[in-house]
């Protein structure tokens, strides 16, 4: 992760508008346990493109990790509204095992709640 982080930082310096480099840099920071810094980079990327599903999904995980369930839910709902949920599966490969389980459990519980509310209607 430190080598990837250094490479991503160089790529960001070469092209400050390149979003993929920022995401790669944020992923490396996350892997190194520097979630706050990763969140800062992702928030910057989101401010430039507020409908970017891969950024929203990564931010959702960071919010869930901090125990901010409401914020995590809001970000996941934004991912769903973009219609680009295909980004979730590749992102799950980046997450650490415990975070992957956290995200899967959270999404499963929320899906069950939605299904139960629809059945009641």
Short mmCIF file of N, CA, C and O in Angstrom, two decimals:
data_model
loop_
_atom_site.label_atom_id
_atom_site.label_comp_id
_atom_site.label_asym_id
_atom_site.label_seq_id
_atom_site.Cartn_x
_atom_site.Cartn_y
_atom_site.Cartn_z
N UNK A 1 0.81 -1.21 0.00
CA UNK A 1 0.00 0.00 0.00
C UNK A 1 0.85 1.28 0.00
O UNK A 1 0.50 2.23 -0.69
N UNK A 2 1.97 1.32 0.74
CA UNK A 2 2.75 2.56 0.70
C UNK A 2 3.30 2.87 -0.69
O UNK A 2 3.30 4.04 -1.10
N UNK A 3 3.73 1.86 -1.44
CA UNK A 3 4.22 2.09 -2.80
C UNK A 3 3.11 2.57 -3.72
O UNK A 3 3.32 3.47 -4.54
N UNK A 4 1.93 1.98 -3.58
CA UNK A 4 0.78 2.41 -4.38
C UNK A 4 0.42 3.84 -4.04
O UNK A 4 0.13 4.65 -4.92
N UNK A 5 0.48 4.16 -2.76
CA UNK A 5 0.17 5.52 -2.32
C UNK A 5 1.14 6.52 -2.95
O UNK A 5 0.73 7.56 -3.48
N UNK A 6 2.45 6.22 -2.93
CA UNK A 6 3.43 7.12 -3.52
C UNK A 6 3.21 7.29 -5.02
O UNK A 6 3.28 8.40 -5.54
N UNK A 7 2.93 6.19 -5.70
CA UNK A 7 2.66 6.26 -7.13
C UNK A 7 1.41 7.09 -7.41
O UNK A 7 1.41 7.95 -8.29
N UNK A 8 0.35 6.86 -6.65
CA UNK A 8 -0.89 7.60 -6.85
C UNK A 8 -0.69 9.09 -6.58
O UNK A 8 -1.22 9.93 -7.31
N UNK A 9 0.11 9.42 -5.57
CA UNK A 9 0.39 10.83 -5.29
C UNK A 9 1.13 11.48 -6.45
O UNK A 9 0.84 12.63 -6.81
N UNK A 10 2.07 10.76 -7.04
CA UNK A 10 2.77 11.29 -8.21
C UNK A 10 1.81 11.51 -9.38
O UNK A 10 1.88 12.52 -10.08
N UNK A 11 0.89 10.56 -9.57
CA UNK A 11 -0.09 10.70 -10.64
C UNK A 11 -1.00 11.89 -10.41
O UNK A 11 -1.35 12.62 -11.34
N UNK A 12 -1.39 12.12 -9.14
CA UNK A 12 -2.23 13.27 -8.81
C UNK A 12 -1.47 14.57 -9.10
O UNK A 12 -2.04 15.53 -9.63
N UNK A 13 -0.17 14.59 -8.77
CA UNK A 13 0.63 15.78 -9.04
C UNK A 13 0.74 16.06 -10.54
O UNK A 13 0.74 17.21 -10.96
N UNK A 14 0.83 15.00 -11.34
CA UNK A 14 0.94 15.17 -12.79
C UNK A 14 -0.34 15.70 -13.39
O UNK A 14 -0.30 16.50 -14.33
N UNK A 15 -1.48 15.24 -12.87
CA UNK A 15 -2.77 15.68 -13.41
C UNK A 15 -3.74 15.83 -12.24
O UNK A 15 -4.36 14.86 -11.81
N UNK A 16 -3.87 17.04 -11.74
CA UNK A 16 -4.70 17.28 -10.55
C UNK A 16 -6.19 17.04 -10.81
O UNK A 16 -6.96 16.88 -9.88
N UNK A 17 -6.60 17.02 -12.07
CA UNK A 17 -8.01 16.79 -12.38
C UNK A 17 -8.35 15.31 -12.53
O UNK A 17 -9.52 14.96 -12.64
N UNK A 18 -7.35 14.43 -12.50
CA UNK A 18 -7.56 13.00 -12.71
C UNK A 18 -8.17 12.36 -11.47
O UNK A 18 -7.54 12.24 -10.43
N UNK A 19 -9.41 11.97 -11.59
CA UNK A 19 -10.15 11.39 -10.46
C UNK A 19 -9.67 10.00 -10.10
O UNK A 19 -9.61 9.64 -8.92
N UNK A 20 -9.32 9.20 -11.07
CA UNK A 20 -8.89 7.82 -10.80
C UNK A 20 -7.65 7.79 -9.91
O UNK A 20 -7.54 6.93 -9.03
N UNK A 21 -6.74 8.73 -10.10
CA UNK A 21 -5.55 8.78 -9.26
C UNK A 21 -5.90 9.12 -7.82
O UNK A 21 -5.33 8.58 -6.88
N UNK A 22 -6.85 10.02 -7.64
CA UNK A 22 -7.31 10.37 -6.28
C UNK A 22 -7.94 9.16 -5.60
O UNK A 22 -7.73 8.92 -4.43
N UNK A 23 -8.74 8.42 -6.36
CA UNK A 23 -9.39 7.24 -5.79
C UNK A 23 -8.34 6.19 -5.42
O UNK A 23 -8.40 5.58 -4.35
N UNK A 24 -7.37 5.99 -6.29
CA UNK A 24 -6.28 5.05 -6.00
C UNK A 24 -5.51 5.48 -4.76
O UNK A 24 -5.18 4.66 -3.90
N UNK A 25 -5.27 6.75 -4.64
CA UNK A 25 -4.57 7.30 -3.47
C UNK A 25 -5.41 7.08 -2.21
O UNK A 25 -4.88 6.67 -1.17
N UNK A 26 -6.70 7.32 -2.30
CA UNK A 26 -7.59 7.11 -1.15
C UNK A 26 -7.64 5.63 -0.76
O UNK A 26 -7.63 5.29 0.43
N UNK A 27 -7.66 4.74 -1.75
CA UNK A 27 -7.66 3.31 -1.46
C UNK A 27 -6.38 2.90 -0.73
O UNK A 27 -6.41 2.10 0.20
N UNK A 28 -5.25 3.45 -1.17
CA UNK A 28 -3.97 3.14 -0.52
C UNK A 28 -3.96 3.67 0.92
O UNK A 28 -3.51 2.98 1.84
N UNK A 29 -4.47 4.87 1.12
CA UNK A 29 -4.54 5.43 2.48
C UNK A 29 -5.42 4.55 3.36
O UNK A 29 -5.09 4.28 4.51
N UNK A 30 -6.55 4.12 2.83
CA UNK A 30 -7.45 3.22 3.57
C UNK A 30 -6.72 1.94 3.97
O UNK A 30 -6.79 1.51 5.11
N UNK A 31 -5.98 1.34 3.03
CA UNK A 31 -5.25 0.11 3.31
C UNK A 31 -4.17 0.32 4.38
O UNK A 31 -3.84 -0.61 5.11
N UNK A 32 -3.65 1.53 4.46
CA UNK A 32 -2.62 1.83 5.46
C UNK A 32 -3.22 2.26 6.79
O UNK A 32 -2.51 2.62 7.71
N UNK A 33 -4.57 2.24 6.89
CA UNK A 33 -5.23 2.61 8.13
C UNK A 33 -5.38 4.10 8.35
O UNK A 33 -5.58 4.55 9.47
N UNK A 34 -5.30 4.86 7.29
CA UNK A 34 -5.40 6.32 7.37
C UNK A 34 -6.74 6.77 6.78
O UNK A 34 -6.80 7.49 5.79
N UNK A 35 -7.81 6.32 7.42
CA UNK A 35 -9.16 6.55 6.92
C UNK A 35 -9.57 8.00 6.83
O UNK A 35 -10.29 8.39 5.91
N UNK A 36 -9.14 8.81 7.79
CA UNK A 36 -9.52 10.23 7.77
C UNK A 36 -8.95 10.93 6.53
O UNK A 36 -9.63 11.72 5.89
N UNK A 37 -7.69 10.61 6.21
CA UNK A 37 -7.07 11.21 5.03
C UNK A 37 -7.74 10.70 3.75
O UNK A 37 -7.95 11.46 2.80
N UNK A 38 -8.09 9.41 3.75
CA UNK A 38 -8.79 8.84 2.59
C UNK A 38 -10.13 9.53 2.41
O UNK A 38 -10.52 9.86 1.29
N UNK A 39 -10.81 9.77 3.52
CA UNK A 39 -12.11 10.43 3.44
C UNK A 39 -11.96 11.84 2.88
O UNK A 39 -12.79 12.29 2.09
N UNK A 40 -10.91 12.53 3.26
CA UNK A 40 -10.68 13.88 2.72
C UNK A 40 -10.50 13.87 1.22
O UNK A 40 -11.08 14.70 0.51
N UNK A 41 -9.70 12.93 0.71
CA UNK A 41 -9.51 12.84 -0.74
C UNK A 41 -10.80 12.47 -1.46
O UNK A 41 -11.11 13.02 -2.52
N UNK A 42 -11.55 11.55 -0.88
CA UNK A 42 -12.81 11.14 -1.50
C UNK A 42 -13.83 12.27 -1.47
O UNK A 42 -14.58 12.45 -2.44
N UNK A 43 -13.85 13.04 -0.39
CA UNK A 43 -14.77 14.18 -0.31
C UNK A 43 -14.44 15.22 -1.38
O UNK A 43 -15.33 15.80 -1.99
N UNK A 44 -13.14 15.42 -1.60
CA UNK A 44 -12.73 16.34 -2.67
C UNK A 44 -13.18 15.83 -4.03
O UNK A 44 -13.71 16.58 -4.85
N UNK A 45 -12.98 14.54 -4.28
CA UNK A 45 -13.41 13.94 -5.55
C UNK A 45 -14.93 14.05 -5.71
O UNK A 45 -15.43 14.32 -6.79
N UNK A 46 -15.65 13.88 -4.61
CA UNK A 46 -17.11 13.95 -4.65
C UNK A 46 -17.58 15.38 -4.92
O UNK A 46 -18.59 15.58 -5.60
N UNK A 47 -16.85 16.36 -4.41
CA UNK A 47 -17.26 17.76 -4.65
C UNK A 47 -17.15 18.12 -6.13
O UNK A 47 -17.89 18.95 -6.61
N UNK A 48 -16.27 17.44 -6.83
CA UNK A 48 -16.12 17.69 -8.27
C UNK A 48 -17.15 16.95 -9.10
O UNK A 48 -17.50 17.38 -10.18
N UNK A 49 -17.58 15.79 -8.61
CA UNK A 49 -18.56 14.97 -9.32
C UNK A 49 -19.46 14.29 -8.28
O UNK A 49 -19.17 13.19 -7.84
N UNK A 50 -20.57 14.94 -7.87
CA UNK A 50 -21.37 14.44 -6.76
C UNK A 50 -22.15 13.15 -7.04
O UNK A 50 -22.71 12.57 -6.12
N UNK A 51 -22.15 12.67 -8.26
CA UNK A 51 -22.89 11.45 -8.58
C UNK A 51 -21.96 10.28 -8.90
O UNK A 51 -22.36 9.33 -9.54
N UNK A 52 -20.74 10.32 -8.46
CA UNK A 52 -19.74 9.29 -8.76
C UNK A 52 -19.92 8.12 -7.79
O UNK A 52 -19.52 8.17 -6.63
N UNK A 53 -20.52 7.05 -8.25
CA UNK A 53 -20.88 5.91 -7.42
C UNK A 53 -19.68 5.27 -6.70
O UNK A 53 -19.79 4.95 -5.50
N UNK A 54 -18.53 5.04 -7.35
CA UNK A 54 -17.42 4.44 -6.63
C UNK A 54 -16.93 5.28 -5.44
O UNK A 54 -16.54 4.75 -4.41
N UNK A 55 -16.99 6.59 -5.59
CA UNK A 55 -16.58 7.48 -4.49
C UNK A 55 -17.62 7.41 -3.37
O UNK A 55 -17.27 7.31 -2.19
N UNK A 56 -18.89 7.46 -3.75
CA UNK A 56 -19.96 7.38 -2.75
C UNK A 56 -19.88 6.09 -1.94
O UNK A 56 -20.04 6.09 -0.73
N UNK A 57 -19.63 4.98 -2.62
CA UNK A 57 -19.57 3.68 -1.94
C UNK A 57 -18.40 3.63 -0.96
O UNK A 57 -18.52 3.10 0.15
N UNK A 58 -17.25 4.16 -1.36
CA UNK A 58 -16.09 4.18 -0.46
C UNK A 58 -16.36 5.07 0.75
O UNK A 58 -16.03 4.71 1.89
N UNK A 59 -16.98 6.21 0.52
CA UNK A 59 -17.33 7.09 1.63
C UNK A 59 -18.34 6.43 2.57
O UNK A 59 -18.28 6.60 3.78
N UNK A 60 -19.27 5.68 1.99
CA UNK A 60 -20.27 4.98 2.81
C UNK A 60 -19.57 4.02 3.77
O UNK A 60 -19.91 3.96 4.96
N UNK A 61 -18.61 3.27 3.28
CA UNK A 61 -17.89 2.33 4.15
C UNK A 61 -17.18 3.09 5.27
O UNK A 61 -17.25 2.68 6.44
N UNK A 62 -16.52 4.17 4.95
CA UNK A 62 -15.80 4.93 5.97
C UNK A 62 -16.76 5.47 7.03
O UNK A 62 -16.42 5.49 8.22
N UNK A 63 -17.95 5.87 6.61
CA UNK A 63 -18.95 6.34 7.57
C UNK A 63 -19.44 5.19 8.46
O UNK A 63 -19.58 5.36 9.67
N UNK A 64 -19.69 4.04 7.86
CA UNK A 64 -20.13 2.88 8.64
C UNK A 64 -19.06 2.46 9.63
O UNK A 64 -19.38 2.08 10.76
N UNK A 65 -17.80 2.51 9.21
CA UNK A 65 -16.69 2.15 10.11
C UNK A 65 -16.65 3.04 11.34
O UNK A 65 -16.31 2.60 12.42
N UNK A 66 -17.01 4.31 11.16
CA UNK A 66 -17.00 5.24 12.28
C UNK A 66 -18.27 5.14 13.12
O UNK A 66 -18.40 5.82 14.11
N UNK A 67 -19.20 4.30 12.68
CA UNK A 67 -20.45 4.14 13.42
C UNK A 67 -21.54 5.11 13.01
O UNK A 67 -22.57 5.19 13.65
N UNK A 68 -21.32 5.84 11.92
CA UNK A 68 -22.30 6.79 11.43
C UNK A 68 -23.23 6.08 10.45
O UNK A 68 -23.12 6.24 9.23
N UNK A 69 -24.16 5.31 11.00
CA UNK A 69 -25.04 4.47 10.18
C UNK A 69 -25.93 5.32 9.29
O UNK A 69 -26.11 5.02 8.11
N UNK A 70 -26.50 6.39 9.82
CA UNK A 70 -27.39 7.23 9.03
C UNK A 70 -26.65 7.80 7.82
O UNK A 70 -27.15 7.74 6.69
N UNK A 71 -25.46 8.35 8.05
CA UNK A 71 -24.68 8.92 6.94
C UNK A 71 -24.31 7.84 5.93
O UNK A 71 -24.35 8.07 4.72
N UNK A 72 -23.92 6.66 6.42
CA UNK A 72 -23.60 5.55 5.53
C UNK A 72 -24.79 5.17 4.67
O UNK A 72 -24.66 4.92 3.47
N UNK A 73 -25.98 5.12 5.30
CA UNK A 73 -27.20 4.79 4.56
C UNK A 73 -27.49 5.83 3.48
O UNK A 73 -27.87 5.48 2.36
N UNK A 74 -27.32 7.09 3.82
CA UNK A 74 -27.58 8.15 2.85
C UNK A 74 -26.66 8.02 1.64
O UNK A 74 -27.10 8.16 0.50
N UNK A 75 -25.40 7.72 1.89
CA UNK A 75 -24.46 7.56 0.79
C UNK A 75 -24.78 6.33 -0.06
O UNK A 75 -24.72 6.39 -1.29
N UNK A 76 -25.17 5.24 0.59
CA UNK A 76 -25.54 4.04 -0.17
C UNK A 76 -26.80 4.29 -1.00
O UNK A 76 -26.91 3.80 -2.13
N UNK A 77 -27.75 5.05 -0.46
CA UNK A 77 -28.94 5.39 -1.24
C UNK A 77 -28.58 6.22 -2.46
O UNK A 77 -29.15 6.05 -3.54
N UNK A 78 -27.59 7.10 -2.31
CA UNK A 78 -27.14 7.89 -3.46
C UNK A 78 -26.50 6.99 -4.52
O UNK A 78 -26.67 7.22 -5.72
N UNK A 79 -25.76 5.97 -4.07
CA UNK A 79 -25.18 5.01 -5.01
C UNK A 79 -26.29 4.34 -5.81
O UNK A 79 -26.23 4.24 -7.03
N UNK A 80 -27.32 3.90 -5.12
CA UNK A 80 -28.44 3.20 -5.76
C UNK A 80 -29.14 4.14 -6.74
O UNK A 80 -29.47 3.74 -7.86
N UNK A 81 -29.33 5.40 -6.35
CA UNK A 81 -30.00 6.36 -7.24
C UNK A 81 -29.21 6.66 -8.51
O UNK A 81 -29.79 7.01 -9.53
N UNK A 82 -27.88 6.51 -8.44
CA UNK A 82 -27.08 6.75 -9.65
C UNK A 82 -27.33 5.66 -10.68
O UNK A 82 -27.08 5.85 -11.86
N UNK A 83 -27.78 4.50 -10.20
CA UNK A 83 -28.01 3.37 -11.10
C UNK A 83 -26.74 2.60 -11.42
O UNK A 83 -26.74 1.69 -12.24
N UNK A 84 -25.64 2.94 -10.77
CA UNK A 84 -24.36 2.29 -11.04
C UNK A 84 -23.91 1.48 -9.82
O UNK A 84 -22.90 1.79 -9.21
N UNK A 85 -24.66 0.45 -9.51
CA UNK A 85 -24.28 -0.40 -8.37
C UNK A 85 -23.22 -1.43 -8.77
O UNK A 85 -22.72 -2.15 -7.92
N UNK A 86 -22.88 -1.47 -10.04
CA UNK A 86 -21.86 -2.42 -10.49
C UNK A 86 -20.50 -2.12 -9.87
O UNK A 86 -19.63 -2.98 -9.84
N UNK A 87 -20.32 -0.92 -9.35
CA UNK A 87 -19.05 -0.55 -8.73
C UNK A 87 -18.86 -1.24 -7.38
O UNK A 87 -17.73 -1.34 -6.89
N UNK A 88 -19.92 -1.73 -6.78
CA UNK A 88 -19.82 -2.29 -5.43
C UNK A 88 -18.99 -3.56 -5.37
O UNK A 88 -18.19 -3.73 -4.45
N UNK A 89 -19.14 -4.44 -6.32
CA UNK A 89 -18.42 -5.71 -6.27
C UNK A 89 -16.91 -5.52 -6.36
O UNK A 89 -16.17 -6.06 -5.52
N UNK A 90 -16.38 -4.75 -7.32
CA UNK A 90 -14.92 -4.55 -7.34
C UNK A 90 -14.40 -3.82 -6.10
O UNK A 90 -13.30 -4.09 -5.64
N UNK A 91 -15.20 -2.92 -5.56
CA UNK A 91 -14.78 -2.19 -4.37
C UNK A 91 -14.67 -3.13 -3.17
O UNK A 91 -13.79 -2.97 -2.33
N UNK A 92 -15.53 -4.12 -3.12
CA UNK A 92 -15.49 -5.07 -2.00
C UNK A 92 -14.15 -5.79 -1.95
O UNK A 92 -13.70 -6.18 -0.88
N UNK A 93 -13.48 -5.96 -3.10
CA UNK A 93 -12.16 -6.59 -3.12
C UNK A 93 -11.11 -5.71 -2.45
O UNK A 93 -10.09 -6.21 -1.97
N UNK A 94 -11.33 -4.41 -2.43
CA UNK A 94 -10.39 -3.47 -1.84
C UNK A 94 -10.54 -3.44 -0.32
O UNK A 94 -9.56 -3.30 0.40
N UNK A 95 -11.77 -3.62 0.14
CA UNK A 95 -12.03 -3.52 1.58
C UNK A 95 -11.33 -4.63 2.35
O UNK A 95 -11.19 -5.75 1.87
N UNK A 96 -10.94 -4.32 3.56
CA UNK A 96 -10.38 -5.32 4.46
C UNK A 96 -11.50 -6.27 4.86
O UNK A 96 -12.69 -5.92 4.78
N UNK A 97 -11.15 -7.49 5.27
CA UNK A 97 -12.15 -8.51 5.56
C UNK A 97 -13.22 -8.03 6.53
O UNK A 97 -14.41 -8.21 6.29
N UNK A 98 -12.81 -7.43 7.64
CA UNK A 98 -13.80 -6.99 8.63
C UNK A 98 -14.70 -5.90 8.08
O UNK A 98 -15.90 -5.83 8.39
N UNK A 99 -14.16 -5.04 7.21
CA UNK A 99 -14.97 -3.98 6.62
C UNK A 99 -15.90 -4.53 5.54
O UNK A 99 -17.02 -4.05 5.39
N UNK A 100 -15.43 -5.53 4.82
CA UNK A 100 -16.27 -6.18 3.82
C UNK A 100 -17.48 -6.81 4.51
O UNK A 100 -18.62 -6.66 4.07
N UNK A 101 -17.24 -7.48 5.63
CA UNK A 101 -18.34 -8.09 6.38
C UNK A 101 -19.28 -7.04 6.93
O UNK A 101 -20.50 -7.22 6.92
N UNK A 102 -18.72 -5.92 7.41
CA UNK A 102 -19.55 -4.83 7.90
C UNK A 102 -20.48 -4.32 6.81
O UNK A 102 -21.68 -4.16 7.02
N UNK A 103 -19.93 -4.07 5.63
CA UNK A 103 -20.73 -3.55 4.51
C UNK A 103 -21.77 -4.57 4.07
O UNK A 103 -22.93 -4.22 3.84
N UNK A 104 -21.38 -5.84 3.95
CA UNK A 104 -22.32 -6.87 3.52
C UNK A 104 -23.45 -7.03 4.52
O UNK A 104 -24.62 -7.11 4.14
N UNK A 105 -23.12 -7.06 5.79
CA UNK A 105 -24.14 -7.20 6.83
C UNK A 105 -25.07 -6.00 6.82
O UNK A 105 -26.30 -6.16 6.89
N UNK A 106 -24.51 -4.83 6.73
CA UNK A 106 -25.33 -3.62 6.73
C UNK A 106 -26.29 -3.60 5.54
O UNK A 106 -27.48 -3.33 5.70
N UNK A 107 -25.77 -3.89 4.36
CA UNK A 107 -26.62 -3.90 3.16
C UNK A 107 -27.69 -4.98 3.26
O UNK A 107 -28.84 -4.76 2.86
N UNK A 108 -27.33 -6.13 3.80
CA UNK A 108 -28.29 -7.23 3.93
C UNK A 108 -29.43 -6.83 4.88
O UNK A 108 -30.61 -7.05 4.57
N UNK A 109 -29.08 -6.24 6.01
CA UNK A 109 -30.10 -5.81 6.98
C UNK A 109 -31.01 -4.76 6.37
O UNK A 109 -32.23 -4.81 6.53
N UNK A 110 -30.42 -3.81 5.64
CA UNK A 110 -31.23 -2.77 5.02
C UNK A 110 -32.15 -3.33 3.94
O UNK A 110 -33.30 -2.92 3.81
N UNK A 111 -31.65 -4.29 3.17
CA UNK A 111 -32.48 -4.92 2.13
C UNK A 111 -33.65 -5.66 2.76
O UNK A 111 -34.78 -5.58 2.25
N UNK A 112 -33.40 -6.37 3.84
CA UNK A 112 -34.49 -7.07 4.53
C UNK A 112 -35.52 -6.09 5.06
O UNK A 112 -36.73 -6.35 4.97
N UNK A 113 -35.08 -4.98 5.60
CA UNK A 113 -36.00 -3.96 6.11
C UNK A 113 -36.87 -3.40 4.99
O UNK A 113 -38.07 -3.19 5.17
N UNK A 114 -36.28 -3.19 3.84
CA UNK A 114 -37.05 -2.68 2.68
C UNK A 114 -38.08 -3.73 2.25
O UNK A 114 -39.24 -3.39 2.00
N UNK A 115 -37.66 -4.98 2.15
CA UNK A 115 -38.59 -6.04 1.75
C UNK A 115 -39.74 -6.19 2.75
O UNK A 115 -40.89 -6.37 2.36
N UNK A 116 -39.43 -6.13 4.02
CA UNK A 116 -40.48 -6.26 5.04
C UNK A 116 -41.46 -5.11 4.98
O UNK A 116 -42.67 -5.30 5.12
N UNK A 117 -40.97 -3.90 4.74
CA UNK A 117 -41.87 -2.74 4.65
C UNK A 117 -42.75 -2.85 3.40
O UNK A 117 -43.91 -2.44 3.42
N UNK A 118 -42.21 -3.40 2.32
CA UNK A 118 -43.01 -3.58 1.10
C UNK A 118 -44.09 -4.64 1.31
O UNK A 118 -45.18 -4.52 0.79
N UNK A 119 -43.78 -5.69 2.06
CA UNK A 119 -44.76 -6.74 2.34
C UNK A 119 -45.89 -6.21 3.20
O UNK A 119 -47.03 -6.61 3.04
N UNK A 120 -45.56 -5.31 4.13
CA UNK A 120 -46.59 -4.74 4.98
C UNK A 120 -47.55 -3.86 4.18
O UNK A 120 -48.72 -3.78 4.49
N UNK A 121 -47.01 -3.20 3.15
CA UNK A 121 -47.85 -2.35 2.30
C UNK A 121 -48.77 -3.22 1.47
O UNK A 121 -49.87 -3.01 1.21
#
